[in-house]
Amino acid sequence: MVIPPLRYKFCLISLIILSGCGSAPDISFNLDGNPNQFGGYFGPQVTVWDGAVVGNNFGRVVASVGDMDGDGNSDLLFGEPNANGGVGVAHVYSSFGGALLWTGTGAGAGSNFGYSVSEIGDVNQDGRMDFAVGSTGGMGFVRVVSGTGATLSTIVGSGNFFGSAIAAAGDLNGDQVPDFWVVVKSQAKVLGFSGANFQIIRTLNGPVSSDFGNSIVGGCRYDNDSVPDVVVGAPGTVVGGFDAGAVFVYSGANGSLLNQYLAGGAGQPNYPFGIAGLKYGTSVACLDSDQDGFDDVLVGVPYGENSQAGFGNRGLGFLYLGGSSPPATPFYTFMGLKGGDNLGSSVASAGDVDGDGYPDMILGAPFHAVPALPLTPQAGIALIYSGRTGSVIGSKTGTGAGDLFGASVFGLGDLDGDGKGDVGVYSSYSSTGAVSGQMEIFSF
């Protein structure tokens, strides 16, 4: 079945101005020149957000933060840690109107404010979703901000790349207030903070020099208790004497280790060059793909490959089922389309994009080349996989060489309230061709 090309309208939004909306040309979401090879679920594109300054990496991190402006749609928090000479800034924009709703800045040169961002739930219980922004320079700090824009707390770290990642945790201690996780990367530590008083209530210690906390996702229902759990990626973990990677699942109730997945584990491909340098766990996500009440764990392995000649570094993704007795082998295995794609550089739960009642997944392969287009090495591609079947149900490529489309992918929830998941995809080039960063938002 051939699906006709989609038409869409978009608004081009930059850090400085919101341009007028206009009609875009017909576009069919092709893959390597084979029209609609994997179906049509990728779009329509709603907005394109462009960075204004070369090197600022605008859009590298983004989060949906609830409805800040009262228009009925969730809004978007962007981090821009390299802005203003590394002072860093973060912005909240209206997701569909483009209005600037909030701006925060770092404490000084090199603070890199906006290195991490996350919605953390309604910690002050005022009916609005609150959020947190990380600053990794110096001692590091995390600023907790109300959905009204007021600062609720500034948590100062002790250095060691404090605040390199933040994740919503859900209610860890049963006080009916949502909590959150903060990564202290250089200490191989993840701290759980109370949303009620901003004190540490959990401490997770990972392997030293393992890149523990390179990726993290909280609020996961992995086991059969009522407290949400957390998944932490450590792509530098030594496995069998090799720097290969691991993923750890911890109980939110008490911080105990529930499970671990290791590079080269059961059910993975026969890696022809061994497991060294796989970077297993570079990215992680959780979702209940089979709708059994337990969240499953999605793992990105950007340097994974199979034994087929010419497919080095094609990249892999694995989905492991959760549950009271979770299997050790992957339920789904996803492979990059060609050598050098680095699929799994980023992964996320996309929500239910096709309306079949099952959450879907989005994986990025930023080094994918598109031979049907001229001069497009490292254009990148993002692929959406069905949670129900594991098959690809949509794809979108970058449009130029070095775009690195899919270097970061994000599930943004249901921004427009239509009952389907929406996603964001980061690429390095803006619409003007500057290396200033771009975030494209797709609504399904």
PDB file of N, CA and C in Angstrom, residues 374-439:
ATOM      1  N   PRO A 374      21.716  14.650  -2.806  1.00  0.00           N
ATOM      2  CA  PRO A 374      23.128  14.932  -3.083  1.00  0.00           C
ATOM      3  C   PRO A 374      23.876  15.372  -1.834  1.00  0.00           C
ATOM      4  N   LEU A 375      25.084  14.838  -1.665  1.00  0.00           N
ATOM      5  CA  LEU A 375      26.002  15.310  -0.640  1.00  0.00           C
ATOM      6  C   LEU A 375      25.374  15.335   0.750  1.00  0.00           C
ATOM      7  N   THR A 376      24.859  14.184   1.187  1.00  0.00           N
ATOM      8  CA  THR A 376      24.217  14.172   2.496  1.00  0.00           C
ATOM      9  C   THR A 376      24.808  13.143   3.458  1.00  0.00           C
ATOM     10  N   PRO A 377      26.130  13.037   3.562  1.00  0.00           N
ATOM     11  CA  PRO A 377      26.664  12.207   4.641  1.00  0.00           C
ATOM     12  C   PRO A 377      26.294  12.813   5.996  1.00  0.00           C
ATOM     13  N   GLN A 378      26.008  11.961   6.945  1.00  0.00           N
ATOM     14  CA  GLN A 378      25.655  12.388   8.295  1.00  0.00           C
ATOM     15  C   GLN A 378      24.431  13.306   8.316  1.00  0.00           C
ATOM     16  N   ALA A 379      23.514  13.077   7.392  1.00  0.00           N
ATOM     17  CA  ALA A 379      22.258  13.831   7.427  1.00  0.00           C
ATOM     18  C   ALA A 379      21.415  13.396   8.614  1.00  0.00           C
ATOM     19  N   GLY A 380      21.443  12.096   8.922  1.00  0.00           N
ATOM     20  CA  GLY A 380      20.715  11.583  10.070  1.00  0.00           C
ATOM     21  C   GLY A 380      19.307  11.137   9.732  1.00  0.00           C
ATOM     22  N   ILE A 381      18.777  10.308  10.602  1.00  0.00           N
ATOM     23  CA  ILE A 381      17.415   9.811  10.449  1.00  0.00           C
ATOM     24  C   ILE A 381      16.833   9.506  11.831  1.00  0.00           C
ATOM     25  N   ALA A 382      15.548   9.714  11.987  1.00  0.00           N
ATOM     26  CA  ALA A 382      14.813   9.283  13.177  1.00  0.00           C
ATOM     27  C   ALA A 382      13.743   8.304  12.721  1.00  0.00           C
ATOM     28  N   LEU A 383      13.606   7.216  13.452  1.00  0.00           N
ATOM     29  CA  LEU A 383      12.647   6.168  13.101  1.00  0.00           C
ATOM     30  C   LEU A 383      11.697   5.918  14.261  1.00  0.00           C
ATOM     31  N   ILE A 384      10.434   5.732  13.923  1.00  0.00           N
ATOM     32  CA  ILE A 384       9.424   5.398  14.927  1.00  0.00           C
ATOM     33  C   ILE A 384       9.051   3.933  14.777  1.00  0.00           C
ATOM     34  N   TYR A 385       9.130   3.212  15.887  1.00  0.00           N
ATOM     35  CA  TYR A 385       8.824   1.790  15.912  1.00  0.00           C
ATOM     36  C   TYR A 385       7.541   1.567  16.707  1.00  0.00           C
ATOM     37  N   SER A 386       6.713   0.660  16.216  1.00  0.00           N
ATOM     38  CA  SER A 386       5.474   0.311  16.891  1.00  0.00           C
ATOM     39  C   SER A 386       5.776  -0.432  18.190  1.00  0.00           C
ATOM     40  N   GLY A 387       5.139  -0.014  19.274  1.00  0.00           N
ATOM     41  CA  GLY A 387       5.272  -0.763  20.511  1.00  0.00           C
ATOM     42  C   GLY A 387       4.536  -2.088  20.451  1.00  0.00           C
ATOM     43  N   ARG A 388       3.533  -2.177  19.613  1.00  0.00           N
ATOM     44  CA  ARG A 388       2.722  -3.397  19.516  1.00  0.00           C
ATOM     45  C   ARG A 388       3.397  -4.468  18.688  1.00  0.00           C
ATOM     46  N   THR A 389       4.066  -4.073  17.583  1.00  0.00           N
ATOM     47  CA  THR A 389       4.642  -5.058  16.660  1.00  0.00           C
ATOM     48  C   THR A 389       6.158  -4.988  16.542  1.00  0.00           C
ATOM     49  N   GLY A 390       6.764  -3.891  16.956  1.00  0.00           N
ATOM     50  CA  GLY A 390       8.197  -3.712  16.787  1.00  0.00           C
ATOM     51  C   GLY A 390       8.620  -3.282  15.403  1.00  0.00           C
ATOM     52  N   SER A 391       7.684  -3.106  14.495  1.00  0.00           N
ATOM     53  CA  SER A 391       8.019  -2.711  13.124  1.00  0.00           C
ATOM     54  C   SER A 391       8.144  -1.194  13.013  1.00  0.00           C
ATOM     55  N   VAL A 392       8.884  -0.737  12.003  1.00  0.00           N
ATOM     56  CA  VAL A 392       9.022   0.692  11.751  1.00  0.00           C
ATOM     57  C   VAL A 392       7.723   1.213  11.147  1.00  0.00           C
ATOM     58  N   ILE A 393       7.169   2.247  11.747  1.00  0.00           N
ATOM     59  CA  ILE A 393       5.917   2.812  11.229  1.00  0.00           C
ATOM     60  C   ILE A 393       6.100   4.241  10.743  1.00  0.00           C
ATOM     61  N   GLY A 394       7.306   4.759  10.805  1.00  0.00           N
ATOM     62  CA  GLY A 394       7.551   6.093  10.282  1.00  0.00           C
ATOM     63  C   GLY A 394       9.019   6.438  10.334  1.00  0.00           C
ATOM     64  N   SER A 395       9.452   7.290   9.435  1.00  0.00           N
ATOM     65  CA  SER A 395      10.839   7.727   9.426  1.00  0.00           C
ATOM     66  C   SER A 395      10.931   9.112   8.814  1.00  0.00           C
ATOM     67  N   LYS A 396      11.966   9.834   9.201  1.00  0.00           N
ATOM     68  CA  LYS A 396      12.214  11.174   8.662  1.00  0.00           C
ATOM     69  C   LYS A 396      13.715  11.388   8.663  1.00  0.00           C
ATOM     70  N   THR A 397      14.255  11.859   7.548  1.00  0.00           N
ATOM     71  CA  THR A 397      15.693  12.085   7.439  1.00  0.00           C
ATOM     72  C   THR A 397      16.021  13.567   7.527  1.00  0.00           C
ATOM     73  N   GLY A 398      17.278  13.836   7.843  1.00  0.00           N
ATOM     74  CA  GLY A 398      17.785  15.189   7.716  1.00  0.00           C
ATOM     75  C   GLY A 398      17.851  15.591   6.259  1.00  0.00           C
ATOM     76  N   THR A 399      18.083  16.851   6.012  1.00  0.00           N
ATOM     77  CA  THR A 399      18.010  17.359   4.639  1.00  0.00           C
ATOM     78  C   THR A 399      19.345  17.815   4.089  1.00  0.00           C
ATOM     79  N   GLY A 400      20.395  17.772   4.898  1.00  0.00           N
ATOM     80  CA  GLY A 400      21.684  18.227   4.399  1.00  0.00           C
ATOM     81  C   GLY A 400      22.833  17.538   5.103  1.00  0.00           C
ATOM     82  N   ALA A 401      24.004  17.607   4.499  1.00  0.00           N
ATOM     83  CA  ALA A 401      25.192  16.992   5.077  1.00  0.00           C
ATOM     84  C   ALA A 401      25.487  17.599   6.445  1.00  0.00           C
ATOM     85  N   GLY A 402      25.756  16.726   7.414  1.00  0.00           N
ATOM     86  CA  GLY A 402      26.109  17.183   8.744  1.00  0.00           C
ATOM     87  C   GLY A 402      24.953  17.638   9.591  1.00  0.00           C
ATOM     88  N   ASP A 403      23.712  17.432   9.126  1.00  0.00           N
ATOM     89  CA  ASP A 403      22.553  17.807   9.942  1.00  0.00           C
ATOM     90  C   ASP A 403      22.553  17.083  11.283  1.00  0.00           C
ATOM     91  N   LEU A 404      22.979  15.821  11.276  1.00  0.00           N
ATOM     92  CA  LEU A 404      22.926  14.971  12.472  1.00  0.00           C
ATOM     93  C   LEU A 404      21.513  14.924  13.044  1.00  0.00           C
ATOM     94  N   PHE A 405      20.535  14.889  12.145  1.00  0.00           N
ATOM     95  CA  PHE A 405      19.125  14.783  12.536  1.00  0.00           C
ATOM     96  C   PHE A 405      18.943  13.492  13.336  1.00  0.00           C
ATOM     97  N   GLY A 406      18.389  13.612  14.532  1.00  0.00           N
ATOM     98  CA  GLY A 406      18.233  12.452  15.394  1.00  0.00           C
ATOM     99  C   GLY A 406      19.313  12.320  16.443  1.00  0.00           C
ATOM    100  N   ALA A 407      20.221  13.313  16.533  1.00  0.00           N
ATOM    101  CA  ALA A 407      21.239  13.265  17.577  1.00  0.00           C
ATOM    102  C   ALA A 407      20.588  13.244  18.954  1.00  0.00           C
ATOM    103  N   SER A 408      19.456  13.908  19.087  1.00  0.00           N
ATOM    104  CA  SER A 408      18.624  13.807  20.276  1.00  0.00           C
ATOM    105  C   SER A 408      17.180  13.659  19.827  1.00  0.00           C
ATOM    106  N   VAL A 409      16.441  12.772  20.476  1.00  0.00           N
ATOM    107  CA  VAL A 409      15.010  12.628  20.216  1.00  0.00           C
ATOM    108  C   VAL A 409      14.281  12.690  21.552  1.00  0.00           C
ATOM    109  N   PHE A 410      13.053  13.185  21.523  1.00  0.00           N
ATOM    110  CA  PHE A 410      12.310  13.406  22.753  1.00  0.00           C
ATOM    111  C   PHE A 410      10.847  13.018  22.572  1.00  0.00           C
ATOM    112  N   GLY A 411      10.300  12.313  23.534  1.00  0.00           N
ATOM    113  CA  GLY A 411       8.865  12.159  23.623  1.00  0.00           C
ATOM    114  C   GLY A 411       8.323  13.318  24.428  1.00  0.00           C
ATOM    115  N   LEU A 412       7.397  14.061  23.873  1.00  0.00           N
ATOM    116  CA  LEU A 412       6.924  15.300  24.494  1.00  0.00           C
ATOM    117  C   LEU A 412       5.512  15.194  25.022  1.00  0.00           C
ATOM    118  N   GLY A 413       5.002  13.955  25.111  1.00  0.00           N
ATOM    119  CA  GLY A 413       3.625  13.808  25.572  1.00  0.00           C
ATOM    120  C   GLY A 413       2.650  14.254  24.503  1.00  0.00           C
ATOM    121  N   ASP A 414       1.463  14.566  24.920  1.00  0.00           N
ATOM    122  CA  ASP A 414       0.410  14.999  23.991  1.00  0.00           C
ATOM    123  C   ASP A 414       0.303  16.516  24.054  1.00  0.00           C
ATOM    124  N   LEU A 415       1.111  17.208  23.258  1.00  0.00           N
ATOM    125  CA  LEU A 415       1.171  18.665  23.327  1.00  0.00           C
ATOM    126  C   LEU A 415      -0.148  19.327  22.950  1.00  0.00           C
ATOM    127  N   ASP A 416      -0.836  18.771  21.943  1.00  0.00           N
ATOM    128  CA  ASP A 416      -2.013  19.437  21.403  1.00  0.00           C
ATOM    129  C   ASP A 416      -3.326  18.845  21.881  1.00  0.00           C
ATOM    130  N   GLY A 417      -3.269  17.873  22.782  1.00  0.00           N
ATOM    131  CA  GLY A 417      -4.495  17.348  23.381  1.00  0.00           C
ATOM    132  C   GLY A 417      -5.336  16.502  22.462  1.00  0.00           C
ATOM    133  N   ASP A 418      -4.742  15.878  21.432  1.00  0.00           N
ATOM    134  CA  ASP A 418      -5.530  15.072  20.503  1.00  0.00           C
ATOM    135  C   ASP A 418      -5.504  13.584  20.845  1.00  0.00           C
ATOM    136  N   GLY A 419      -4.874  13.245  21.975  1.00  0.00           N
ATOM    137  CA  GLY A 419      -4.832  11.859  22.405  1.00  0.00           C
ATOM    138  C   GLY A 419      -3.681  11.051  21.835  1.00  0.00           C
ATOM    139  N   LYS A 420      -2.825  11.659  21.041  1.00  0.00           N
ATOM    140  CA  LYS A 420      -1.671  10.965  20.459  1.00  0.00           C
ATOM    141  C   LYS A 420      -0.373  11.641  20.900  1.00  0.00           C
ATOM    142  N   GLY A 421       0.695  10.836  20.930  1.00  0.00           N
ATOM    143  CA  GLY A 421       1.980  11.357  21.345  1.00  0.00           C
ATOM    144  C   GLY A 421       2.593  12.279  20.308  1.00  0.00           C
ATOM    145  N   ASP A 422       3.374  13.238  20.777  1.00  0.00           N
ATOM    146  CA  ASP A 422       4.122  14.139  19.910  1.00  0.00           C
ATOM    147  C   ASP A 422       5.606  14.004  20.245  1.00  0.00           C
ATOM    148  N   VAL A 423       6.473  14.309  19.282  1.00  0.00           N
ATOM    149  CA  VAL A 423       7.904  14.107  19.473  1.00  0.00           C
ATOM    150  C   VAL A 423       8.692  15.308  18.998  1.00  0.00           C
ATOM    151  N   GLY A 424       9.928  15.420  19.500  1.00  0.00           N
ATOM    152  CA  GLY A 424      10.862  16.425  19.038  1.00  0.00           C
ATOM    153  C   GLY A 424      12.138  15.759  18.570  1.00  0.00           C
ATOM    154  N   VAL A 425      12.753  16.318  17.529  1.00  0.00           N
ATOM    155  CA  VAL A 425      14.002  15.778  16.989  1.00  0.00           C
ATOM    156  C   VAL A 425      14.990  16.934  16.810  1.00  0.00           C
ATOM    157  N   TYR A 426      16.184  16.755  17.366  1.00  0.00           N
ATOM    158  CA  TYR A 426      17.227  17.780  17.296  1.00  0.00           C
ATOM    159  C   TYR A 426      18.164  17.499  16.120  1.00  0.00           C
ATOM    160  N   SER A 427      18.621  18.564  15.473  1.00  0.00           N
ATOM    161  CA  SER A 427      19.695  18.480  14.489  1.00  0.00           C
ATOM    162  C   SER A 427      20.615  19.681  14.682  1.00  0.00           C
ATOM    163  N   SER A 428      21.828  19.582  14.141  1.00  0.00           N
ATOM    164  CA  SER A 428      22.841  20.589  14.451  1.00  0.00           C
ATOM    165  C   SER A 428      22.698  21.857  13.626  1.00  0.00           C
ATOM    166  N   TYR A 429      22.117  21.753  12.415  1.00  0.00           N
ATOM    167  CA  TYR A 429      21.998  22.912  11.539  1.00  0.00           C
ATOM    168  C   TYR A 429      20.613  23.548  11.650  1.00  0.00           C
ATOM    169  N   SER A 430      20.570  24.862  11.676  1.00  0.00           N
ATOM    170  CA  SER A 430      19.298  25.586  11.656  1.00  0.00           C
ATOM    171  C   SER A 430      18.799  25.711  10.226  1.00  0.00           C
ATOM    172  N   SER A 431      17.633  26.298  10.069  1.00  0.00           N
ATOM    173  CA  SER A 431      17.042  26.470   8.741  1.00  0.00           C
ATOM    174  C   SER A 431      17.865  27.398   7.848  1.00  0.00           C
ATOM    175  N   THR A 432      18.694  28.246   8.465  1.00  0.00           N
ATOM    176  CA  THR A 432      19.519  29.172   7.687  1.00  0.00           C
ATOM    177  C   THR A 432      20.860  28.557   7.320  1.00  0.00           C
ATOM    178  N   GLY A 433      21.125  27.315   7.768  1.00  0.00           N
ATOM    179  CA  GLY A 433      22.387  26.662   7.474  1.00  0.00           C
ATOM    180  C   GLY A 433      23.455  26.899   8.510  1.00  0.00           C
ATOM    181  N   ALA A 434      23.141  27.629   9.570  1.00  0.00           N
ATOM    182  CA  ALA A 434      24.108  27.876  10.636  1.00  0.00           C
ATOM    183  C   ALA A 434      24.152  26.691  11.595  1.00  0.00           C
ATOM    184  N   VAL A 435      25.328  26.439  12.174  1.00  0.00           N
ATOM    185  CA  VAL A 435      25.473  25.344  13.133  1.00  0.00           C
ATOM    186  C   VAL A 435      25.074  25.866  14.513  1.00  0.00           C
ATOM    187  N   SER A 436      23.813  26.211  14.647  1.00  0.00           N
ATOM    188  CA  SER A 436      23.308  26.816  15.879  1.00  0.00           C
ATOM    189  C   SER A 436      22.264  25.958  16.570  1.00  0.00           C
ATOM    190  N   GLY A 437      21.882  24.850  15.933  1.00  0.00           N
ATOM    191  CA  GLY A 437      20.920  23.943  16.542  1.00  0.00           C
ATOM    192  C   GLY A 437      19.505  24.184  16.072  1.00  0.00           C
ATOM    193  N   GLN A 438      18.770  23.100  15.974  1.00  0.00           N
ATOM    194  CA  GLN A 438      17.379  23.177  15.530  1.00  0.00           C
ATOM    195  C   GLN A 438      16.566  22.066  16.203  1.00  0.00           C
ATOM    196  N   MET A 439      15.365  22.411  16.609  1.00  0.00           N
ATOM    197  CA  MET A 439      14.439  21.426  17.146  1.00  0.00           C
ATOM    198  C   MET A 439      13.171  21.438  16.303  1.00  0.00           C
TER     199      MET A 439
END
